[in-house]
mmCIF file with all atom_site columns, C-alpha atoms in Angstrom:
data_model
loop_
_atom_site.group_PDB
_atom_site.id
_atom_site.type_symbol
_atom_site.label_atom_id
_atom_site.label_alt_id
_atom_site.label_comp_id
_atom_site.label_asym_id
_atom_site.label_entity_id
_atom_site.label_seq_id
_atom_site.pdbx_PDB_ins_code
_atom_site.Cartn_x
_atom_site.Cartn_y
_atom_site.Cartn_z
_atom_site.occupancy
_atom_site.B_iso_or_equiv
_atom_site.pdbx_formal_charge
_atom_site.auth_seq_id
_atom_site.auth_comp_id
_atom_site.auth_asym_id
_atom_site.auth_atom_id
_atom_site.pdbx_PDB_model_num
ATOM 1   C CA . MET N 1 1   ? -7.225 -8.836  -16.600 1.00 81.00 ? 1   MET N CA 1
ATOM 2   C CA . GLU N 1 2   ? -7.651 -6.703  -13.445 1.00 84.00 ? 2   GLU N CA 1
ATOM 3   C CA . GLU N 1 3   ? -7.662 -9.802  -11.234 1.00 86.00 ? 3   GLU N CA 1
ATOM 4   C CA . THR N 1 4   ? -4.602 -11.176 -13.029 1.00 87.00 ? 4   THR N CA 1
ATOM 5   C CA . ILE N 1 5   ? -2.739 -7.900  -12.405 1.00 86.00 ? 5   ILE N CA 1
ATOM 6   C CA . LYS N 1 6   ? -3.870 -7.632  -8.791  1.00 89.00 ? 6   LYS N CA 1
ATOM 7   C CA . ASN N 1 7   ? -2.792 -11.198 -8.009  1.00 87.00 ? 7   ASN N CA 1
ATOM 8   C CA . GLY N 1 8   ? 0.495  -11.084 -9.948  1.00 90.00 ? 8   GLY N CA 1
ATOM 9   C CA . ILE N 1 9   ? -0.403 -14.130 -12.030 1.00 91.00 ? 9   ILE N CA 1
ATOM 10  C CA . PRO N 1 10  ? 2.099  -14.973 -14.806 1.00 95.00 ? 10  PRO N CA 1
ATOM 11  C CA . ILE N 1 11  ? 0.617  -14.960 -18.303 1.00 94.00 ? 11  ILE N CA 1
ATOM 12  C CA . HIS N 1 12  ? 1.517  -15.573 -21.934 1.00 93.00 ? 12  HIS N CA 1
ATOM 13  C CA . VAL N 1 13  ? 0.596  -12.712 -24.276 1.00 93.00 ? 13  VAL N CA 1
ATOM 14  C CA . ASP N 1 14  ? -0.010 -13.698 -27.902 1.00 88.00 ? 14  ASP N CA 1
ATOM 15  C CA . LEU N 1 15  ? 0.371  -11.034 -30.588 1.00 86.00 ? 15  LEU N CA 1
ATOM 16  C CA . ALA N 1 16  ? -0.730 -13.255 -33.488 1.00 83.00 ? 16  ALA N CA 1
ATOM 17  C CA . PRO N 1 17  ? -1.963 -12.511 -36.120 1.00 79.00 ? 17  PRO N CA 1
ATOM 18  C CA . ASN N 1 18  ? -0.370 -9.034  -35.899 1.00 77.00 ? 18  ASN N CA 1
ATOM 19  C CA . ARG N 1 19  ? 3.070  -10.398 -35.031 1.00 79.00 ? 19  ARG N CA 1
ATOM 20  C CA . ASP N 1 20  ? 4.543  -13.837 -34.614 1.00 82.00 ? 20  ASP N CA 1
ATOM 21  C CA . GLU N 1 21  ? 5.437  -13.212 -30.963 1.00 83.00 ? 21  GLU N CA 1
ATOM 22  C CA . VAL N 1 22  ? 4.426  -14.575 -27.587 1.00 87.00 ? 22  VAL N CA 1
ATOM 23  C CA . TYR N 1 23  ? 5.692  -12.794 -24.493 1.00 91.00 ? 23  TYR N CA 1
ATOM 24  C CA . SER N 1 24  ? 5.597  -14.164 -20.978 1.00 94.00 ? 24  SER N CA 1
ATOM 25  C CA . GLY N 1 25  ? 5.575  -12.394 -17.665 1.00 96.00 ? 25  GLY N CA 1
ATOM 26  C CA . ILE N 1 26  ? 3.463  -10.649 -15.068 1.00 97.00 ? 26  ILE N CA 1
ATOM 27  C CA . CYS N 1 27  ? 1.284  -7.736  -16.131 1.00 96.00 ? 27  CYS N CA 1
ATOM 28  C CA . LEU N 1 28  ? 1.619  -4.582  -14.033 1.00 97.00 ? 28  LEU N CA 1
ATOM 29  C CA . LYS N 1 29  ? -0.665 -2.305  -16.032 1.00 96.00 ? 29  LYS N CA 1
ATOM 30  C CA . SER N 1 30  ? -2.974 -2.561  -18.998 1.00 95.00 ? 30  SER N CA 1
ATOM 31  C CA . ASN N 1 31  ? -5.060 0.161   -20.611 1.00 95.00 ? 31  ASN N CA 1
ATOM 32  C CA . ASP N 1 32  ? -6.258 1.009   -24.132 1.00 94.00 ? 32  ASP N CA 1
ATOM 33  C CA . ASN N 1 33  ? -2.769 2.188   -25.126 1.00 96.00 ? 33  ASN N CA 1
ATOM 34  C CA . ILE N 1 34  ? -0.144 0.106   -23.383 1.00 97.00 ? 34  ILE N CA 1
ATOM 35  C CA . PHE N 1 35  ? 0.578  -3.147  -21.614 1.00 95.00 ? 35  PHE N CA 1
ATOM 36  C CA . ILE N 1 36  ? 3.439  -3.023  -19.060 1.00 97.00 ? 36  ILE N CA 1
ATOM 37  C CA . PHE N 1 37  ? 4.833  -6.257  -17.712 1.00 97.00 ? 37  PHE N CA 1
ATOM 38  C CA . ILE N 1 38  ? 7.698  -7.915  -15.876 1.00 97.00 ? 38  ILE N CA 1
ATOM 39  C CA . CYS N 1 39  ? 9.457  -10.154 -18.416 1.00 97.00 ? 39  CYS N CA 1
ATOM 40  C CA . PHE N 1 40  ? 10.031 -13.843 -17.821 1.00 96.00 ? 40  PHE N CA 1
ATOM 41  C CA . ASN N 1 41  ? 13.306 -15.196 -19.200 1.00 95.00 ? 41  ASN N CA 1
ATOM 42  C CA . ASP N 1 42  ? 12.749 -18.734 -20.528 1.00 93.00 ? 42  ASP N CA 1
ATOM 43  C CA . GLU N 1 43  ? 16.486 -19.486 -20.445 1.00 93.00 ? 43  GLU N CA 1
ATOM 44  C CA . THR N 1 44  ? 17.188 -18.525 -16.829 1.00 94.00 ? 44  THR N CA 1
ATOM 45  C CA . LYS N 1 45  ? 13.644 -19.398 -15.649 1.00 96.00 ? 45  LYS N CA 1
ATOM 46  C CA . GLU N 1 46  ? 13.372 -16.185 -13.653 1.00 96.00 ? 46  GLU N CA 1
ATOM 47  C CA . PHE N 1 47  ? 11.876 -12.728 -14.079 1.00 97.00 ? 47  PHE N CA 1
ATOM 48  C CA . ASP N 1 48  ? 14.123 -10.350 -15.973 1.00 96.00 ? 48  ASP N CA 1
ATOM 49  C CA . GLY N 1 49  ? 13.375 -6.657  -16.504 1.00 97.00 ? 49  GLY N CA 1
ATOM 50  C CA . PHE N 1 50  ? 10.369 -4.858  -17.919 1.00 98.00 ? 50  PHE N CA 1
ATOM 51  C CA . ALA N 1 51  ? 8.633  -4.455  -21.251 1.00 97.00 ? 51  ALA N CA 1
ATOM 52  C CA . ILE N 1 52  ? 5.941  -2.227  -22.704 1.00 97.00 ? 52  ILE N CA 1
ATOM 53  C CA . ILE N 1 53  ? 3.797  -3.302  -25.665 1.00 95.00 ? 53  ILE N CA 1
ATOM 54  C CA . ARG N 1 54  ? 1.151  -1.382  -27.578 1.00 93.00 ? 54  ARG N CA 1
ATOM 55  C CA . ASN N 1 55  ? -2.036 -2.870  -26.193 1.00 91.00 ? 55  ASN N CA 1
ATOM 56  C CA . PHE N 1 56  ? -3.967 -3.005  -29.474 1.00 85.00 ? 56  PHE N CA 1
ATOM 57  C CA . GLU N 1 57  ? -1.450 -5.574  -30.739 1.00 83.00 ? 57  GLU N CA 1
ATOM 58  C CA . ILE N 1 58  ? -2.489 -8.076  -28.081 1.00 87.00 ? 58  ILE N CA 1
ATOM 59  C CA . GLU N 1 59  ? -5.025 -10.526 -29.442 1.00 83.00 ? 59  GLU N CA 1
ATOM 60  C CA . LYS N 1 60  ? -5.222 -12.852 -26.436 1.00 88.00 ? 60  LYS N CA 1
ATOM 61  C CA . TYR N 1 61  ? -3.512 -13.934 -23.274 1.00 91.00 ? 61  TYR N CA 1
ATOM 62  C CA . ARG N 1 62  ? -3.695 -16.899 -20.979 1.00 93.00 ? 62  ARG N CA 1
ATOM 63  C CA . LYS N 1 63  ? -2.687 -17.583 -17.399 1.00 95.00 ? 63  LYS N CA 1
ATOM 64  C CA . TRP N 1 64  ? 0.123  -20.050 -16.819 1.00 95.00 ? 64  TRP N CA 1
ATOM 65  C CA . ASP N 1 65  ? -0.869 -23.564 -15.859 1.00 93.00 ? 65  ASP N CA 1
ATOM 66  C CA . GLU N 1 66  ? 0.573  -25.437 -12.855 1.00 94.00 ? 66  GLU N CA 1
ATOM 67  C CA . GLU N 1 67  ? 3.314  -27.079 -14.920 1.00 94.00 ? 67  GLU N CA 1
ATOM 68  C CA . GLU N 1 68  ? 4.499  -23.711 -16.255 1.00 93.00 ? 68  GLU N CA 1
ATOM 69  C CA . LEU N 1 69  ? 4.442  -22.201 -12.772 1.00 94.00 ? 69  LEU N CA 1
ATOM 70  C CA . SER N 1 70  ? 6.630  -25.037 -11.501 1.00 94.00 ? 70  SER N CA 1
ATOM 71  C CA . GLU N 1 71  ? 9.314  -24.134 -14.089 1.00 93.00 ? 71  GLU N CA 1
ATOM 72  C CA . ILE N 1 72  ? 10.141 -20.874 -12.278 1.00 94.00 ? 72  ILE N CA 1
ATOM 73  C CA . LYS N 1 73  ? 13.582 -21.504 -10.763 1.00 95.00 ? 73  LYS N CA 1
ATOM 74  C CA . ASN N 1 74  ? 13.993 -18.200 -8.964  1.00 90.00 ? 74  ASN N CA 1
ATOM 75  C CA . ASN N 1 75  ? 10.760 -16.401 -8.184  1.00 92.00 ? 75  ASN N CA 1
ATOM 76  C CA . ASN N 1 76  ? 12.345 -12.958 -8.039  1.00 95.00 ? 76  ASN N CA 1
ATOM 77  C CA . TYR N 1 77  ? 9.094  -11.248 -9.031  1.00 92.00 ? 77  TYR N CA 1
ATOM 78  C CA . SER N 1 78  ? 9.055  -9.096  -5.879  1.00 93.00 ? 78  SER N CA 1
ATOM 79  C CA . GLU N 1 79  ? 12.333 -7.389  -6.951  1.00 95.00 ? 79  GLU N CA 1
ATOM 80  C CA . PHE N 1 80  ? 10.359 -5.614  -9.691  1.00 95.00 ? 80  PHE N CA 1
ATOM 81  C CA . ILE N 1 81  ? 7.285  -4.504  -7.762  1.00 94.00 ? 81  ILE N CA 1
ATOM 82  C CA . GLY N 1 82  ? 7.029  -0.778  -7.038  1.00 95.00 ? 82  GLY N CA 1
ATOM 83  C CA . LYS N 1 83  ? 9.984  0.119   -9.286  1.00 96.00 ? 83  LYS N CA 1
ATOM 84  C CA . LEU N 1 84  ? 7.992  2.000   -11.941 1.00 97.00 ? 84  LEU N CA 1
ATOM 85  C CA . PRO N 1 85  ? 5.750  5.087   -11.657 1.00 97.00 ? 85  PRO N CA 1
ATOM 86  C CA . LEU N 1 86  ? 2.840  3.232   -13.280 1.00 97.00 ? 86  LEU N CA 1
ATOM 87  C CA . GLU N 1 87  ? 0.402  6.076   -12.599 1.00 97.00 ? 87  GLU N CA 1
ATOM 88  C CA . LYS N 1 88  ? 2.477  8.282   -14.943 1.00 98.00 ? 88  LYS N CA 1
ATOM 89  C CA . MET N 1 89  ? 2.769  5.663   -17.694 1.00 98.00 ? 89  MET N CA 1
ATOM 90  C CA . ASN N 1 90  ? -0.426 5.702   -19.763 1.00 98.00 ? 90  ASN N CA 1
ATOM 91  C CA . ASN N 1 91  ? 0.814  5.765   -23.365 1.00 97.00 ? 91  ASN N CA 1
ATOM 92  C CA . MET N 1 92  ? 4.085  5.260   -25.271 1.00 97.00 ? 92  MET N CA 1
ATOM 93  C CA . PHE N 1 93  ? 5.138  8.910   -25.012 1.00 98.00 ? 93  PHE N CA 1
ATOM 94  C CA . GLU N 1 94  ? 4.554  9.015   -21.242 1.00 98.00 ? 94  GLU N CA 1
ATOM 95  C CA . CYS N 1 95  ? 6.427  5.721   -20.856 1.00 98.00 ? 95  CYS N CA 1
ATOM 96  C CA . LEU N 1 96  ? 9.380  7.049   -22.838 1.00 98.00 ? 96  LEU N CA 1
ATOM 97  C CA . SER N 1 97  ? 9.297  10.235  -20.734 1.00 98.00 ? 97  SER N CA 1
ATOM 98  C CA . GLU N 1 98  ? 9.646  8.107   -17.614 1.00 98.00 ? 98  GLU N CA 1
ATOM 99  C CA . LEU N 1 99  ? 12.513 6.170   -19.244 1.00 98.00 ? 99  LEU N CA 1
ATOM 100 C CA . GLU N 1 100 ? 14.553 9.217   -20.273 1.00 96.00 ? 100 GLU N CA 1
ATOM 101 C CA . ASN N 1 101 ? 17.080 8.540   -17.509 1.00 94.00 ? 101 ASN N CA 1
ATOM 102 C CA . GLU N 1 102 ? 17.432 4.821   -18.212 1.00 95.00 ? 102 GLU N CA 1
ATOM 103 C CA . GLU N 1 103 ? 20.962 3.878   -19.209 1.00 94.00 ? 103 GLU N CA 1
ATOM 104 C CA . LEU N 1 104 ? 19.687 1.617   -22.019 1.00 96.00 ? 104 LEU N CA 1
ATOM 105 C CA . ILE N 1 105 ? 16.385 0.627   -23.562 1.00 97.00 ? 105 ILE N CA 1
ATOM 106 C CA . ALA N 1 106 ? 15.604 -1.786  -26.404 1.00 95.00 ? 106 ALA N CA 1
ATOM 107 C CA . VAL N 1 107 ? 13.026 -0.733  -28.994 1.00 96.00 ? 107 VAL N CA 1
ATOM 108 C CA . PHE N 1 108 ? 11.245 -2.769  -31.661 1.00 92.00 ? 108 PHE N CA 1
ATOM 109 C CA . THR N 1 109 ? 9.355  -0.967  -34.422 1.00 92.00 ? 109 THR N CA 1
ATOM 110 C CA . GLU N 1 110 ? 6.498  -1.882  -36.780 1.00 87.00 ? 110 GLU N CA 1
ATOM 111 C CA . ASP N 1 111 ? 8.642  -2.312  -39.859 1.00 80.00 ? 111 ASP N CA 1
ATOM 112 C CA . ASP N 1 112 ? 10.975 -5.015  -38.492 1.00 72.00 ? 112 ASP N CA 1
ATOM 113 C CA . ASP N 1 113 ? 10.050 -7.684  -35.942 1.00 67.00 ? 113 ASP N CA 1
ATOM 114 C CA . ASP N 1 114 ? 13.479 -9.313  -35.988 1.00 71.00 ? 114 ASP N CA 1
ATOM 115 C CA . SER N 1 115 ? 15.861 -6.460  -35.335 1.00 77.00 ? 115 SER N CA 1
ATOM 116 C CA . TYR N 1 116 ? 15.748 -3.831  -32.665 1.00 89.00 ? 116 TYR N CA 1
ATOM 117 C CA . PHE N 1 117 ? 17.524 -0.718  -31.484 1.00 94.00 ? 117 PHE N CA 1
ATOM 118 C CA . VAL N 1 118 ? 19.357 -0.519  -28.178 1.00 95.00 ? 118 VAL N CA 1
ATOM 119 C CA . GLY N 1 119 ? 20.243 2.897   -26.904 1.00 96.00 ? 119 GLY N CA 1
ATOM 120 C CA . GLN N 1 120 ? 19.762 5.785   -24.577 1.00 96.00 ? 120 GLN N CA 1
ATOM 121 C CA . ILE N 1 121 ? 17.114 8.471   -25.049 1.00 98.00 ? 121 ILE N CA 1
ATOM 122 C CA . LYS N 1 122 ? 18.825 11.706  -26.032 1.00 97.00 ? 122 LYS N CA 1
ATOM 123 C CA . ASN N 1 123 ? 15.850 13.749  -27.180 1.00 97.00 ? 123 ASN N CA 1
ATOM 124 C CA . LEU N 1 124 ? 12.118 13.228  -26.905 1.00 98.00 ? 124 LEU N CA 1
ATOM 125 C CA . THR N 1 125 ? 9.151  15.025  -28.436 1.00 97.00 ? 125 THR N CA 1
ATOM 126 C CA . GLU N 1 126 ? 5.471  14.056  -28.549 1.00 96.00 ? 126 GLU N CA 1
ATOM 127 C CA . ASN N 1 127 ? 6.069  12.273  -31.877 1.00 97.00 ? 127 ASN N CA 1
ATOM 128 C CA . GLU N 1 128 ? 9.685  11.203  -31.919 1.00 97.00 ? 128 GLU N CA 1
ATOM 129 C CA . ALA N 1 129 ? 12.361 9.614   -29.743 1.00 97.00 ? 129 ALA N CA 1
ATOM 130 C CA . GLU N 1 130 ? 16.014 10.098  -30.599 1.00 98.00 ? 130 GLU N CA 1
ATOM 131 C CA . LEU N 1 131 ? 18.260 7.333   -29.303 1.00 97.00 ? 131 LEU N CA 1
ATOM 132 C CA . LYS N 1 132 ? 22.033 7.283   -29.018 1.00 97.00 ? 132 LYS N CA 1
ATOM 133 C CA . LEU N 1 133 ? 22.535 3.723   -30.239 1.00 96.00 ? 133 LEU N CA 1
ATOM 134 C CA . MET N 1 134 ? 24.819 1.053   -28.851 1.00 94.00 ? 134 MET N CA 1
ATOM 135 C CA . ASN N 1 135 ? 25.886 -1.818  -31.095 1.00 93.00 ? 135 ASN N CA 1
ATOM 136 C CA . GLU N 1 136 ? 26.234 -5.496  -30.121 1.00 90.00 ? 136 GLU N CA 1
ATOM 137 C CA . ASP N 1 137 ? 29.899 -4.859  -29.222 1.00 92.00 ? 137 ASP N CA 1
ATOM 138 C CA . ALA N 1 138 ? 28.730 -2.312  -26.608 1.00 92.00 ? 138 ALA N CA 1
ATOM 139 C CA . GLU N 1 139 ? 30.137 0.619   -28.570 1.00 93.00 ? 139 GLU N CA 1
ATOM 140 C CA . TRP N 1 140 ? 28.236 3.888   -28.855 1.00 93.00 ? 140 TRP N CA 1
ATOM 141 C CA . ILE N 1 141 ? 27.397 4.587   -32.484 1.00 95.00 ? 141 ILE N CA 1
ATOM 142 C CA . GLU N 1 142 ? 25.109 7.033   -34.309 1.00 95.00 ? 142 GLU N CA 1
ATOM 143 C CA . ASN N 1 143 ? 21.843 8.557   -33.180 1.00 97.00 ? 143 ASN N CA 1
ATOM 144 C CA . LYS N 1 144 ? 18.560 7.235   -34.565 1.00 96.00 ? 144 LYS N CA 1
ATOM 145 C CA . LYS N 1 145 ? 15.230 9.069   -34.650 1.00 96.00 ? 145 LYS N CA 1
ATOM 146 C CA . ILE N 1 146 ? 12.224 6.809   -34.193 1.00 96.00 ? 146 ILE N CA 1
ATOM 147 C CA . ASN N 1 147 ? 8.597  7.754   -34.694 1.00 96.00 ? 147 ASN N CA 1
ATOM 148 C CA . ILE N 1 148 ? 6.820  6.938   -31.404 1.00 97.00 ? 148 ILE N CA 1
ATOM 149 C CA . ALA N 1 149 ? 3.703  5.753   -33.270 1.00 95.00 ? 149 ALA N CA 1
ATOM 150 C CA . GLU N 1 150 ? 5.852  3.030   -34.898 1.00 94.00 ? 150 GLU N CA 1
ATOM 151 C CA . ILE N 1 151 ? 7.217  1.627   -31.620 1.00 95.00 ? 151 ILE N CA 1
ATOM 152 C CA . THR N 1 152 ? 5.690  -1.766  -30.833 1.00 93.00 ? 152 THR N CA 1
ATOM 153 C CA . TYR N 1 153 ? 7.850  -2.839  -27.875 1.00 93.00 ? 153 TYR N CA 1
ATOM 154 C CA . ILE N 1 154 ? 10.190 -1.253  -25.326 1.00 96.00 ? 154 ILE N CA 1
ATOM 155 C CA . GLY N 1 155 ? 12.354 -3.437  -23.094 1.00 96.00 ? 155 GLY N CA 1
ATOM 156 C CA . PHE N 1 156 ? 14.513 -2.183  -20.226 1.00 97.00 ? 156 PHE N CA 1
ATOM 157 C CA . ARG N 1 157 ? 16.443 -3.348  -17.162 1.00 96.00 ? 157 ARG N CA 1
ATOM 158 C CA . THR N 1 158 ? 16.746 -6.850  -18.638 1.00 94.00 ? 158 THR N CA 1
ATOM 159 C CA . SER N 1 159 ? 19.871 -8.999  -18.606 1.00 92.00 ? 159 SER N CA 1
ATOM 160 C CA . ILE N 1 160 ? 20.513 -8.012  -22.246 1.00 89.00 ? 160 ILE N CA 1
ATOM 161 C CA . GLU N 1 161 ? 20.787 -4.303  -21.473 1.00 91.00 ? 161 GLU N CA 1
ATOM 162 C CA . LYS N 1 162 ? 22.735 -4.973  -18.261 1.00 91.00 ? 162 LYS N CA 1
ATOM 163 C CA . GLU N 1 163 ? 25.231 -7.173  -20.106 1.00 91.00 ? 163 GLU N CA 1
ATOM 164 C CA . LEU N 1 164 ? 25.807 -4.490  -22.758 1.00 90.00 ? 164 LEU N CA 1
ATOM 165 C CA . LEU N 1 165 ? 26.277 -1.808  -20.111 1.00 88.00 ? 165 LEU N CA 1
ATOM 166 C CA . ASN N 1 166 ? 28.818 -3.945  -18.236 1.00 88.00 ? 166 ASN N CA 1
ATOM 167 C CA . LYS N 1 167 ? 30.682 -4.642  -21.448 1.00 88.00 ? 167 LYS N CA 1
ATOM 168 C CA . ASN N 1 168 ? 30.727 -0.919  -22.266 1.00 84.00 ? 168 ASN N CA 1
ATOM 169 C CA . VAL N 1 169 ? 32.069 -0.002  -18.800 1.00 77.00 ? 169 VAL N CA 1
ATOM 170 C CA . LEU N 1 170 ? 34.810 -2.644  -19.064 1.00 72.00 ? 170 LEU N CA 1
ATOM 171 C CA . GLN N 1 171 ? 35.875 -1.276  -22.463 1.00 67.00 ? 171 GLN N CA 1
ATOM 172 C CA . HIS N 1 172 ? 36.367 2.167   -21.015 1.00 62.00 ? 172 HIS N CA 1
ATOM 173 C CA . ARG N 1 173 ? 38.494 0.900   -18.117 1.00 57.00 ? 173 ARG N CA 1
ATOM 174 C CA . VAL N 1 174 ? 41.049 -0.620  -20.486 1.00 46.00 ? 174 VAL N CA 1
#
């Protein structure tokens, strides 16, 4: 994995049998606790934001083949390099601490692979993150406390969060 990280090689990460998910992107950091990567968006065929997964969920990964590499329409990978303080991000709590000032993050938890929470961190302790949630209409709704040990995935700075933020800003201009 170290060579893959050093050379910025795109990979597919398979979470089966733990979860029915495969994520694609370029790994920036991997340790016993977390796996941080630049996401690849299959629809736009370009790199799109960041994600953090609990590392013990990853069963296997594989490097992209030549055909998959040729599908990249806009190799914007360099836009994401050096944007995160990776040396300070060694577990989920530390990652969340570094994301406290993010406008929006998306969080998946153990109990539901299909739905997720999008919000802004309002309070953070060693065990719990409290998010001010935003709904799909880009309206701020209630706060939700999430046990950090139950977080399986954190996404941020992707087109999904950016689209919601833009929609929210437009609503407040009206």
